[in-house]
């Protein structure tokens, strides 16, 4: 067994269960002259994958490059329940149409990180086997676990102690995820540290069937741009894998300084030596965090787009946010007739709502109060301030950190 390969595959792994389990699986692979089956499951509950997902995907790519076979489980059946991990209430069910559409977008986005060739990756949908189960099969699966075992899950025990409802279907979820491992004969299951319980259920079910249990490699959870919660679309603190280069770079530049060591380790392709040096320099105040942030942002854009896009995004960021010359900035244009719709004047809040309809009025009101909205370079703090449409000129709006708009006569 190649000790250097083992070290590379374990680099960044938060929990290896059981300890030294990967070394045993690699020896088994060599002895039996076969590739290991490395499993990762996704429930298509949202359409976008982000850098938090990519922490695990990048580790999966390492296994591909080492000659092992990935099996991606698209949980089109389990998504109907929704993984209760980390939730304090039952997840609302999704429609079959939404699940199918999300699943299709996942497959497109996986290609950003993984080699999608058939010999290196197989995609399965767990409705193929879970949907075919009879009630007798379900009872047999339930018989392999106890309520006490399932209540060991932190989120279940917390909800139980607080008197918050736990649906019986939710308690089935870990067993269904575990059954996926039996179906594909997984050697390794990957996931975030929050998935450890579910993955270990798969190992237990395999062993109960007399099979060699999968090992579990749990990756750290990437903290989102808010610096508090794990990266998630629900918290709006994420960088999506398919976002445009300018947006991706700009979001990366908003990473809190305290999270730079984590992002260097989990989100970049820098070498271990480069990361160690930068982390040491940050700790010793030998480097400006802004410079490291630019390095991280460029690396992220290069990974999911290309080097030229990263260079253009860096220049765009400089022009928009660091260069004081107004003529260098790019403003998204809107025709005055489109925005004003014949009105002689509009309140600032209403104008902002029409320019960025993706933001709620309450959020826009907060931005105005915080002096985060300017008109032709002048910060305005009164949401009721009346602004007339432009005549033979443009009006430039800046809304928040990244919103630049021009109303053209």
XYZ file of C-alpha atoms in Angstrom, residues 60-376:
317
model
C -14.125 12.186 -3.956
C -12.156 13.363 -6.997
C -8.959 12.288 -5.239
C -10.357 8.765 -4.958
C -11.240 8.848 -8.665
C -7.719 9.953 -9.563
C -6.378 7.087 -7.430
C -8.327 4.613 -9.578
C -11.422 3.997 -7.460
C -15.073 4.039 -8.540
C -17.543 6.645 -7.317
C -21.222 5.927 -6.901
C -23.385 9.014 -6.545
C -26.780 8.300 -5.020
C -29.425 10.812 -6.065
C -32.014 10.494 -3.293
C -35.133 10.980 -5.374
C -36.982 8.703 -2.918
C -35.441 9.955 0.340
C -35.945 13.568 -0.773
C -39.675 13.002 -0.335
C -38.982 12.759 3.402
C -35.993 15.085 3.655
C -32.943 14.450 5.804
C -33.805 15.535 9.372
C -30.116 16.141 10.173
C -29.707 19.452 11.963
C -33.384 20.329 11.747
C -35.623 21.239 14.660
C -38.850 20.503 12.812
C -40.170 18.235 10.092
C -39.022 19.217 6.585
C -41.938 20.051 4.237
C -42.287 17.474 1.430
C -41.214 18.315 -2.119
C -43.197 17.581 -5.244
C -41.906 14.858 -7.628
C -41.515 17.528 -10.325
C -39.257 19.687 -8.117
C -37.179 16.679 -7.087
C -36.676 15.636 -10.721
C -35.669 19.133 -11.835
C -33.234 19.554 -8.955
C -31.711 16.137 -9.681
C -30.984 17.132 -13.281
C -29.211 20.317 -12.215
C -27.115 18.332 -9.698
C -25.759 16.105 -12.446
C -24.707 19.149 -14.488
C -22.991 20.732 -11.500
C -21.137 17.573 -10.413
C -19.093 17.816 -13.598
C -17.518 21.000 -12.187
C -15.478 18.765 -9.846
C -15.846 15.097 -10.772
C -14.824 13.037 -13.775
C -18.211 11.968 -15.143
C -16.904 9.182 -17.407
C -18.777 5.898 -16.940
C -15.760 3.863 -15.896
C -15.049 6.265 -13.026
C -18.520 7.262 -11.849
C -21.955 5.708 -11.642
C -25.125 7.632 -10.818
C -27.988 5.779 -9.115
C -31.456 6.900 -8.043
C -32.591 5.307 -4.794
C -36.229 5.258 -5.853
C -35.184 2.277 -8.012
C -34.881 0.066 -4.923
C -36.602 1.941 -2.100
C -39.666 2.578 -4.249
C -39.885 -1.132 -5.053
C -39.964 -2.256 -1.395
C -43.026 -4.010 -0.050
C -44.378 -3.304 3.415
C -42.875 -6.669 4.449
C -39.472 -5.347 3.310
C -39.949 -2.156 5.326
C -40.801 -4.116 8.473
C -37.677 -6.211 7.939
C -35.577 -3.048 7.669
C -37.144 -1.550 10.808
C -36.335 -4.742 12.708
C -32.618 -4.021 12.278
C -32.716 -0.916 14.524
C -34.154 0.125 17.873
C -35.809 3.373 18.915
C -33.033 3.852 21.492
C -30.404 3.664 18.733
C -32.202 6.223 16.584
C -32.688 8.579 19.520
C -28.909 8.719 19.872
C -29.002 11.179 17.007
C -28.445 14.624 18.464
C -31.262 16.278 16.531
C -33.758 13.522 17.387
C -32.847 13.494 21.088
C -32.983 17.296 21.241
C -36.430 17.416 19.666
C -37.641 14.567 21.869
C -36.440 16.284 25.065
C -37.997 19.583 23.959
C -41.302 17.913 23.182
C -41.024 18.810 19.488
C -42.741 16.410 17.111
C -40.692 13.729 15.349
C -42.447 12.018 12.469
C -42.106 8.240 12.228
C -41.137 8.692 8.579
C -38.171 10.833 9.701
C -36.875 8.040 11.896
C -36.857 5.831 8.817
C -34.498 8.183 7.005
C -31.158 6.885 8.420
C -32.251 3.314 7.664
C -33.095 4.189 4.063
C -29.768 5.957 3.577
C -28.067 2.952 5.138
C -29.916 0.575 2.831
C -28.424 2.446 -0.132
C -24.999 1.205 1.034
C -26.215 -2.398 0.978
C -27.636 -1.979 -2.512
C -24.389 -0.704 -4.049
C -21.955 -2.683 -1.812
C -20.195 0.499 -0.684
C -16.657 0.224 0.690
C -16.464 3.861 1.754
C -19.150 6.455 2.411
C -18.283 10.129 2.300
C -20.161 13.006 3.898
C -19.913 15.986 6.192
C -19.443 15.505 9.921
C -23.175 16.103 10.346
C -23.811 12.914 8.347
C -21.739 10.608 10.580
C -24.744 8.959 12.274
C -26.507 8.219 8.987
C -23.331 6.799 7.448
C -22.677 4.552 10.437
C -26.195 3.132 10.113
C -25.162 1.988 6.647
C -22.112 0.234 8.099
C -24.258 -1.485 10.756
C -26.819 -2.667 8.193
C -24.089 -4.094 5.963
C -22.572 -6.016 8.879
C -26.034 -7.280 9.902
C -26.245 -8.826 6.417
C -22.890 -10.521 6.867
C -21.038 -8.095 4.607
C -17.850 -6.159 5.246
C -18.955 -2.827 6.695
C -18.144 0.378 4.863
C -15.755 2.825 6.452
C -16.884 6.421 6.887
C -14.811 9.478 6.030
C -16.383 12.644 7.414
C -15.253 15.988 6.039
C -15.422 19.257 8.029
C -18.382 21.550 7.465
C -17.388 24.734 5.648
C -18.614 27.783 7.543
C -20.529 30.188 5.330
C -19.885 33.822 4.466
C -21.716 34.976 7.597
C -18.936 33.449 9.691
C -21.454 31.605 11.881
C -23.511 28.876 10.243
C -22.431 26.089 7.915
C -22.597 27.104 4.266
C -26.173 26.672 3.107
C -28.562 28.212 0.633
C -31.085 28.353 3.480
C -28.816 30.813 5.312
C -27.942 32.745 2.114
C -24.266 32.481 3.058
C -23.051 30.390 0.152
C -20.961 30.528 -3.022
C -22.656 28.458 -5.724
C -20.570 26.281 -8.033
C -22.264 27.703 -11.130
C -22.346 31.366 -10.148
C -20.822 33.857 -12.621
C -17.101 34.558 -12.027
C -17.702 38.169 -10.868
C -20.254 37.072 -8.264
C -18.117 34.149 -7.125
C -15.037 36.363 -6.714
C -16.986 39.134 -4.977
C -18.570 36.727 -2.506
C -15.187 35.165 -1.751
C -13.827 38.607 -0.970
C -16.452 38.899 1.789
C -15.085 35.872 3.676
C -14.369 36.939 7.291
C -10.621 37.147 7.974
C -10.966 34.604 10.784
C -12.159 31.969 8.272
C -9.247 32.331 5.850
C -7.302 29.336 7.270
C -10.402 27.153 6.842
C -11.020 28.312 3.263
C -7.361 27.835 2.361
C -7.599 24.253 3.596
C -11.051 23.275 2.356
C -11.818 25.429 -0.672
C -8.552 25.896 -2.600
C -6.250 23.692 -4.666
C -3.085 25.130 -3.145
C -0.461 22.621 -2.034
C -0.179 21.565 1.602
C 3.107 23.483 1.832
C 1.596 26.691 0.422
C -1.372 26.459 2.768
C 0.836 25.845 5.807
C 3.014 28.861 4.925
C 0.037 31.176 4.411
C -1.598 30.046 7.654
C 1.629 30.686 9.542
C 1.995 34.137 7.925
C -1.608 35.028 8.819
C -1.109 33.947 12.431
C 2.091 36.015 12.681
C 0.585 39.084 10.916
C 3.221 38.770 8.187
C 0.683 39.035 5.402
C -2.301 41.276 4.733
C -5.513 39.207 4.986
C -6.839 41.114 1.961
C -4.012 39.723 -0.178
C -4.736 36.181 0.996
C -8.423 36.712 0.320
C -7.653 37.744 -3.271
C -5.567 34.601 -3.669
C -8.403 32.439 -2.342
C -11.001 34.196 -4.519
C -8.899 33.789 -7.675
C -8.237 30.131 -6.911
C -11.943 29.426 -6.428
C -12.940 31.129 -9.690
C -10.162 29.310 -11.576
C -11.401 25.944 -10.259
C -14.987 26.395 -11.395
C -14.384 28.587 -14.456
C -10.847 29.273 -15.699
C -7.788 31.439 -15.094
C -8.838 34.145 -17.548
C -12.215 34.480 -15.806
C -10.405 34.803 -12.472
C -8.220 37.620 -13.817
C -11.229 39.448 -15.254
C -13.180 38.986 -12.002
C -10.266 40.397 -10.001
C -10.109 43.468 -12.265
C -13.876 43.891 -12.068
C -13.745 43.730 -8.276
C -10.999 46.357 -8.198
C -12.930 48.697 -10.482
C -16.206 48.256 -8.625
C -15.067 48.284 -5.020
C -11.528 49.633 -4.694
C -11.050 52.098 -7.540
C -12.646 55.442 -6.659
C -12.921 56.529 -10.305
C -16.624 56.335 -11.148
C -16.009 55.994 -14.888
C -14.309 52.611 -14.313
C -17.366 51.040 -12.685
C -19.928 48.854 -14.436
C -23.585 49.632 -13.876
C -26.475 47.398 -14.880
C -28.628 49.607 -17.163
C -32.377 50.135 -16.858
C -34.528 52.390 -19.036
C -36.266 55.167 -17.104
C -39.574 54.326 -18.795
C -39.273 50.736 -17.557
C -38.602 51.779 -13.963
C -40.846 54.845 -13.584
C -43.756 53.588 -15.736
C -44.957 57.149 -16.359
C -44.601 58.370 -12.748
C -43.178 61.884 -12.279
C -41.128 60.773 -9.287
C -40.632 57.730 -7.066
C -39.604 57.198 -3.457
C -36.088 55.836 -2.953
C -37.408 52.618 -1.405
C -39.691 51.935 -4.367
C -36.872 52.620 -6.831
C -34.573 50.195 -4.996
C -37.314 47.544 -4.989
C -37.701 47.857 -8.770
C -33.965 47.768 -9.399
C -33.355 44.690 -7.234
C -36.613 42.745 -6.900
C -34.701 39.817 -5.385
C -34.413 41.775 -2.120
C -37.339 42.279 0.253
C -38.474 45.807 1.055
C -37.601 45.297 4.712
C -34.016 44.404 3.754
C -33.799 47.387 1.413
C -35.119 49.630 4.169
C -32.339 48.352 6.445
C -29.719 49.052 3.767
C -31.004 52.601 3.312
C -30.962 53.226 7.077
C -27.399 51.878 7.242
C -26.199 54.385 4.584
C -25.618 51.467 2.184
C -27.565 53.104 -0.663
C -26.197 55.981 -2.714
C -27.498 57.949 -5.672
C -24.862 59.520 -7.912
